[in-house]
Amino acid sequence: MGYPASNIEGVYRNHIDDVVKFLESKHRDHYFIYNLCSERSYDCSKFHNRVRTFPFDDHNPPKIELIRPFCDDVHTWLTKDPRNVAAVHCKAGKGRTGTMICCYLLHSGQFVTAEEALNFYGQTRTQDRKGVTIPSQLRYVNYYASFLRDGLDYVPVSLYIREIIFEPTPCFPGGQGYLCFSISQQTIANAGEHSQKCVKLFKSGVYEVRKGSSSFVIRLDQCMPITGDVKLEFYNKPKLGRKEKIFQFWFNTFFVRNELSIQDTTTEPNGHLPENGNGVTRNVHSKALVLSLMKNELDIVNKKDKQNKVFSSEFKVTVLMHKVPTKNPGPPSWLVTPTFHQETRQDTPSESSEADTSEDEYNDEDDWDSVLEGEDVDPRGIGYRLLSECDLASQLAHTSADQQQQELLTA
């Protein structure tokens, strides 16, 4: 259902008094309300405090660890008494609500596949059969289906993003675009609670994108660990004009499993390729984990670029990642650790000095419930210092294991 609102908002949404009257008349003593809104709440005493909150942000998927507790709670309530009902709501009662209801339909065994659950919800909730439409929310329903189907136990996985590839190159107005992006990660806001927050870990410089090439590659010389639920947001930031979000997507690192063998051309701090002990350049091969998403699997872009003017219908984003080393004596030369003494690395000199003054605005509740940018910026993610292999070797030679870890965290 939609949000039980009051005052003027109650005129065009479900008025909270009407919701109370309905539930009390139809399901007295046998209803429980599940509020998925992170942005607001209401007087729960109107419902005799039979309200539980599993909050996550509008037009985003839930944190992966939030889904099973929600499903367990709903299942416990519904199986306690055959007369019990669960009323699940977000703001418009479609995207976030549908995501969690579809996960519960899978959890309770009513459907086996994500597609079946999503189709049922779309047919039942809407006239046009468009229930859950945001690609990242669809992705997380499929994630939960995989958990149940394969009997998986979730263990957070830490990865490094090394490259981001656009194929084919976007065709921005005027034939030239100024691309920048950010990396954010979901965290638990308060220990022991279901609340969560989105922490921005990294903001890139601006990359000049010109039409004519078959692909556009962003190589991250400095890498940082990402774990769990991660969001990549991409913007066009022209020298004159507002910064515009062109697309975003969420994924969970646990589900990045496709491997690709690639040649590692990472350079040493002196700019040369690494050499072996005989002074011969090493031909280094490594296994990269690959996440590839087609245009229809990206958020926002399909609504803003329906005519495929900027992004081809065959547009694809590929993210190459590596697992965080666990058994090496020290991190590889491309690892970065936080520092408080320098600004975020700028990848190209073309970044505009204009402040970020705009975020994407999407107010169509048929597709997006609303836009809520409640992101915190991680103070440790403002700058990074690249540690060379020599630096690491020196540290390893003169410090104990505990001291090494402390220095890497505070360097």
Tab-separated table of N, CA and C in Angstrom, residues 1-2 34-37 58-59 87-104 121 131-132:
chain	number	residue	atom	x	y	z
A	1	MET	N	0.839	-1.188	0.000
A	1	MET	CA	0.000	0.000	0.000
A	1	MET	C	0.874	1.237	0.000
A	2	GLY	N	0.256	2.394	-0.294
A	2	GLY	CA	0.981	3.644	-0.245
A	2	GLY	C	1.144	4.141	1.179
A	34	TYR	N	4.376	-2.976	7.886
A	34	TYR	CA	5.818	-2.959	7.628
A	34	TYR	C	6.144	-1.715	6.809
A	35	ASN	N	6.871	-0.795	7.451
A	35	ASN	CA	7.234	0.480	6.843
A	35	ASN	C	8.630	0.369	6.244
A	36	LEU	N	8.746	0.589	4.935
A	36	LEU	CA	10.036	0.490	4.249
A	36	LEU	C	10.679	1.850	4.009
A	37	CYS	N	10.035	2.923	4.431
A	37	CYS	CA	10.552	4.273	4.171
A	37	CYS	C	11.704	4.612	5.108
A	58	ASP	N	14.518	5.509	-1.187
A	58	ASP	CA	13.648	5.509	-2.345
A	58	ASP	C	14.446	5.253	-3.624
A	59	HIS	N	13.866	4.580	-4.569
A	59	HIS	CA	14.410	4.201	-5.875
A	59	HIS	C	15.736	3.450	-5.802
A	87	ALA	N	0.588	-5.621	6.095
A	87	ALA	CA	0.443	-4.469	5.195
A	87	ALA	C	1.817	-3.847	5.001
A	88	VAL	N	2.351	-3.942	3.797
A	88	VAL	CA	3.696	-3.465	3.492
A	88	VAL	C	3.580	-2.176	2.685
A	89	HIS	N	4.348	-1.165	3.060
A	89	HIS	CA	4.271	0.090	2.309
A	89	HIS	C	5.630	0.783	2.234
A	90	CYS	N	5.766	1.583	1.182
A	90	CYS	CA	6.874	2.539	1.081
A	90	CYS	C	6.221	3.903	0.909
A	91	LYS	N	6.556	4.643	-0.120
A	91	LYS	CA	5.907	5.928	-0.354
A	91	LYS	C	4.744	5.780	-1.330
A	92	ALA	N	5.043	5.292	-2.536
A	92	ALA	CA	3.987	5.068	-3.518
A	92	ALA	C	3.421	3.661	-3.431
A	93	GLY	N	4.108	2.790	-2.695
A	93	GLY	CA	3.615	1.429	-2.546
A	93	GLY	C	3.837	0.565	-3.761
A	94	LYS	N	4.937	0.795	-4.472
A	94	LYS	CA	5.174	0.022	-5.697
A	94	LYS	C	6.584	-0.540	-5.781
A	95	GLY	N	7.609	0.335	-5.870
A	95	GLY	CA	8.976	-0.125	-6.105
A	95	GLY	C	9.594	-0.852	-4.927
A	96	ARG	N	9.795	-0.137	-3.842
A	96	ARG	CA	10.381	-0.770	-2.666
A	96	ARG	C	9.458	-1.851	-2.098
A	97	THR	N	8.167	-1.534	-2.054
A	97	THR	CA	7.194	-2.504	-1.557
A	97	THR	C	7.227	-3.777	-2.395
A	98	GLY	N	7.232	-3.619	-3.716
A	98	GLY	CA	7.252	-4.775	-4.596
A	98	GLY	C	8.515	-5.593	-4.460
A	99	THR	N	9.644	-4.922	-4.281
A	99	THR	CA	10.914	-5.628	-4.122
A	99	THR	C	10.859	-6.580	-2.936
A	100	MET	N	10.379	-6.076	-1.801
A	100	MET	CA	10.364	-6.899	-0.590
A	100	MET	C	9.248	-7.947	-0.628
A	101	ILE	N	8.109	-7.611	-1.199
A	101	ILE	CA	7.030	-8.598	-1.301
A	101	ILE	C	7.445	-9.746	-2.211
A	102	CYS	N	8.093	-9.440	-3.329
A	102	CYS	CA	8.561	-10.496	-4.234
A	102	CYS	C	9.583	-11.395	-3.541
A	103	CYS	N	10.449	-10.796	-2.744
A	103	CYS	CA	11.409	-11.613	-1.983
A	103	CYS	C	10.673	-12.516	-1.004
A	104	TYR	N	9.613	-11.993	-0.384
A	104	TYR	CA	8.859	-12.847	0.544
A	104	TYR	C	8.115	-13.956	-0.192
A	121	TYR	N	3.397	-10.174	-8.931
A	121	TYR	CA	3.233	-8.875	-8.267
A	121	TYR	C	2.774	-7.810	-9.263
A	131	GLY	N	5.088	-3.653	-12.217
A	131	GLY	CA	5.233	-3.568	-10.773
A	131	GLY	C	6.579	-3.003	-10.379
A	132	VAL	N	7.560	-3.879	-10.217
A	132	VAL	CA	8.935	-3.455	-9.934
A	132	VAL	C	9.611	-3.192	-11.277
